[in-house]
Amino acid sequence: MLKELLALFPILVSVSTIQPSYFSSNGNSDRAISFGDSLVDGSVYYIRCANDTSKAITIPNSNYSNGQVLQITQFNSLMNQRFILKKESTYNGQTTYSLSPVEDDLKVLRNNGNNNNENKALELQSESNHVSNVNSNKFRIISGVFSNSYRLLTGASEFNKYLTTNNYSLASGTTVVQKSYDSSYYSYY
């Protein structure tokens, strides 16, 4: 079953169940699941911007090499916008998850290394390459500011920073980065 993590960019995410019979001509689904519904370990998700659902996290040019920086682009439901959600462990009593591209599940999304820097890009790395910071490929998923939306907190920041877009831009090709919360841009987390 394909699910849709609608990330209010800065990744606030609302989740919709997507089955082939629910696709409209543009690939969107209108069946929403509320935040209280469980995220399903091992399910496939899109991560879309909740404040602009026409945008989604994308692996540019379907290039799955280590270090590939992720961007937001026009949502098209192709394989380079699909990610497997894996329940990993707990951190301070909270469940953590990893995200792997469907086409290369030995890779994970992560903020590389032991890096708590503002604007550190989200990138693709081999799952075995995260020994310097075991949390760098993990995320906490919490409720967002919009209905049916979520925020993704990065393990590289000890779960203190959120995924968002560089300069809070929703333009296609914008890099996905981690940032500290800024109330002026509350809808971007």
Coordinates of C-alpha atoms in Angstrom, one line a residue:
M1 CA 0.0 0.0 0.0
L2 CA 1.4 3.4 -1.0
K3 CA 1.0 6.2 1.5
E4 CA 1.7 9.8 1.2
L5 CA 3.6 11.8 3.8
L6 CA 2.5 15.3 2.9
A7 CA 5.2 17.4 4.4
L8 CA 4.2 20.9 5.0
F9 CA 7.4 22.0 3.7
P10 CA 9.5 22.1 6.1
I11 CA 8.3 18.9 6.2
L12 CA 5.0 18.9 7.9
V13 CA 3.5 15.9 6.7
S14 CA 0.0 14.7 6.2
V15 CA -0.6 11.1 5.4
S16 CA -2.9 9.9 2.7
T17 CA -3.5 6.3 1.7
I18 CA -2.9 5.9 -2.0
Q19 CA -4.2 3.0 -3.9
P20 CA -4.4 2.9 -7.7
S21 CA -8.2 3.3 -7.7
Y22 CA -7.8 6.6 -5.8
F23 CA -5.4 8.3 -8.2
S24 CA -6.8 11.3 -10.1
S25 CA -5.3 12.2 -13.4
N26 CA -2.5 14.2 -11.8
G27 CA -1.6 11.3 -9.3
N28 CA -3.1 13.0 -6.2
S29 CA -5.2 11.2 -3.7
D30 CA -8.0 12.8 -1.6
R31 CA -8.2 10.2 1.1
A32 CA -6.6 11.6 4.2
I33 CA -5.6 9.8 7.3
S34 CA -5.4 11.9 10.5
F35 CA -2.3 12.4 12.6
G36 CA -3.6 9.9 15.1
D37 CA -3.4 7.1 12.6
S38 CA -0.3 5.0 12.9
L39 CA 2.6 5.3 10.5
V40 CA 3.1 1.8 9.1
D41 CA 6.6 0.4 9.4
G42 CA 7.8 -0.8 6.0
S43 CA 5.2 1.1 4.0
V44 CA 6.0 3.3 1.0
Y45 CA 5.4 7.1 1.3
Y46 CA 5.6 10.2 -0.7
I47 CA 6.9 13.2 1.3
R48 CA 4.9 16.2 0.0
C49 CA 4.8 19.8 1.1
A50 CA 1.6 20.4 3.1
N51 CA 1.6 24.1 2.3
D52 CA 2.0 23.4 -1.5
T53 CA 0.9 19.8 -2.2
S54 CA 2.2 20.2 -5.8
K55 CA 5.7 19.8 -4.5
A56 CA 7.5 16.7 -3.0
I57 CA 10.9 15.6 -1.9
T58 CA 12.7 14.2 -4.9
I59 CA 16.0 12.4 -5.6
P60 CA 17.1 14.5 -8.6
N61 CA 17.5 12.7 -11.9
S62 CA 17.0 9.4 -10.0
N63 CA 20.7 9.6 -9.1
Y64 CA 21.0 7.2 -6.1
S65 CA 24.8 7.8 -5.5
N66 CA 26.1 8.6 -2.1
G67 CA 26.0 12.3 -1.3
Q68 CA 23.2 13.1 -3.6
V69 CA 21.4 16.1 -2.2
L70 CA 17.6 15.9 -2.1
Q71 CA 15.4 18.7 -3.4
I72 CA 11.7 19.5 -3.8
T73 CA 10.3 19.4 -7.2
Q74 CA 6.9 19.1 -8.9
F75 CA 5.0 16.1 -7.5
N76 CA 4.8 13.5 -10.2
S77 CA 4.5 10.2 -8.2
L78 CA 7.5 8.7 -9.9
M79 CA 9.8 6.2 -8.1
N80 CA 12.3 8.9 -7.2
Q81 CA 9.7 10.4 -4.9
R82 CA 8.8 7.2 -3.0
F83 CA 10.4 6.3 0.3
I84 CA 10.1 3.3 2.6
L85 CA 9.5 4.3 6.2
K86 CA 11.3 2.0 8.7
K87 CA 10.8 2.1 12.4
E88 CA 14.3 2.1 13.9
S89 CA 14.3 2.6 17.7
T90 CA 13.5 5.0 20.4
Y91 CA 15.3 8.2 21.5
N92 CA 14.3 9.6 24.9
G93 CA 11.1 7.5 24.8
Q94 CA 10.1 8.7 21.3
T95 CA 10.0 6.4 18.2
T96 CA 12.5 7.2 15.5
Y97 CA 12.3 6.3 11.8
S98 CA 14.6 6.0 8.8
L99 CA 13.6 6.7 5.2
S100 CA 15.0 4.7 2.2
P101 CA 14.3 5.3 -1.5
V102 CA 12.2 2.5 -3.0
E103 CA 14.6 1.9 -5.8
D104 CA 17.6 1.5 -3.5
D105 CA 16.6 0.4 0.0
L106 CA 20.2 0.0 1.1
K107 CA 20.5 3.8 1.1
V108 CA 18.9 6.2 3.6
L109 CA 18.1 9.8 3.8
R110 CA 20.3 11.6 6.3
N111 CA 22.0 14.8 7.4
N112 CA 25.5 13.6 7.0
G113 CA 27.8 13.0 10.0
N114 CA 27.7 14.5 13.4
N115 CA 26.4 17.7 12.0
N116 CA 24.1 20.1 13.9
N117 CA 24.7 23.0 11.4
E118 CA 21.9 25.2 10.2
N119 CA 21.1 24.6 6.5
K120 CA 22.8 21.2 6.5
A121 CA 21.4 19.5 3.3
L122 CA 19.5 16.2 3.4
E123 CA 21.3 13.7 1.3
L124 CA 21.4 10.1 0.3
Q125 CA 24.0 7.7 1.8
S126 CA 24.6 4.0 2.1
E127 CA 23.0 2.7 5.3
S128 CA 26.3 1.3 6.4
N129 CA 28.0 4.8 6.2
H130 CA 26.5 6.4 9.3
V131 CA 28.9 5.2 12.0
S132 CA 30.1 8.7 13.0
N133 CA 26.6 9.5 14.2
V134 CA 24.1 6.7 14.6
N135 CA 21.2 9.1 14.7
S136 CA 22.2 10.9 11.4
N137 CA 19.8 8.7 9.4
K138 CA 16.9 8.9 11.9
F139 CA 13.9 11.2 12.2
R140 CA 11.2 11.8 14.7
I141 CA 7.8 12.5 13.2
I142 CA 5.6 14.9 15.2
S143 CA 2.4 16.8 14.6
G144 CA 2.6 19.9 12.4
V145 CA 0.7 23.2 12.4
F146 CA -1.7 22.3 9.7
S147 CA -4.5 19.7 9.9
N148 CA -3.1 16.2 9.0
S149 CA 0.4 17.5 8.8
Y150 CA 3.7 16.5 10.4
R151 CA 7.2 17.7 11.1
L152 CA 10.4 15.7 10.7
L153 CA 13.1 16.3 13.3
T154 CA 16.6 15.3 12.3
G155 CA 18.7 12.8 14.3
A156 CA 21.9 14.6 13.3
S157 CA 20.7 17.6 15.4
E158 CA 19.7 15.3 18.4
F159 CA 16.1 15.9 17.2
N160 CA 16.3 19.6 17.8
K161 CA 16.1 20.8 14.2
Y162 CA 13.5 20.3 11.5
L163 CA 13.6 19.5 7.8
T164 CA 12.5 22.4 5.7
T165 CA 13.6 24.0 2.5
N166 CA 16.6 26.3 1.9
N167 CA 15.6 29.9 2.4
Y168 CA 12.0 28.6 3.0
S169 CA 11.6 28.5 -0.8
L170 CA 9.0 26.3 -2.5
A171 CA 10.6 26.7 -5.9
S172 CA 11.4 23.5 -7.7
G173 CA 15.0 22.5 -7.3
T174 CA 15.3 23.9 -3.8
T175 CA 17.5 21.9 -1.4
V176 CA 15.9 20.2 1.6
V177 CA 17.8 21.3 4.8
Q178 CA 17.7 21.2 8.6
K179 CA 16.9 24.4 10.5
S180 CA 16.1 25.5 14.0
Y181 CA 12.5 26.5 14.5
D182 CA 11.8 30.1 13.7
S183 CA 8.3 31.2 14.6
S184 CA 8.3 33.7 11.7
Y185 CA 8.2 30.8 9.4
Y186 CA 6.1 28.4 11.5
S187 CA 4.3 27.0 8.4
Y188 CA 7.6 25.8 6.9
Y189 CA 8.3 23.2 9.6

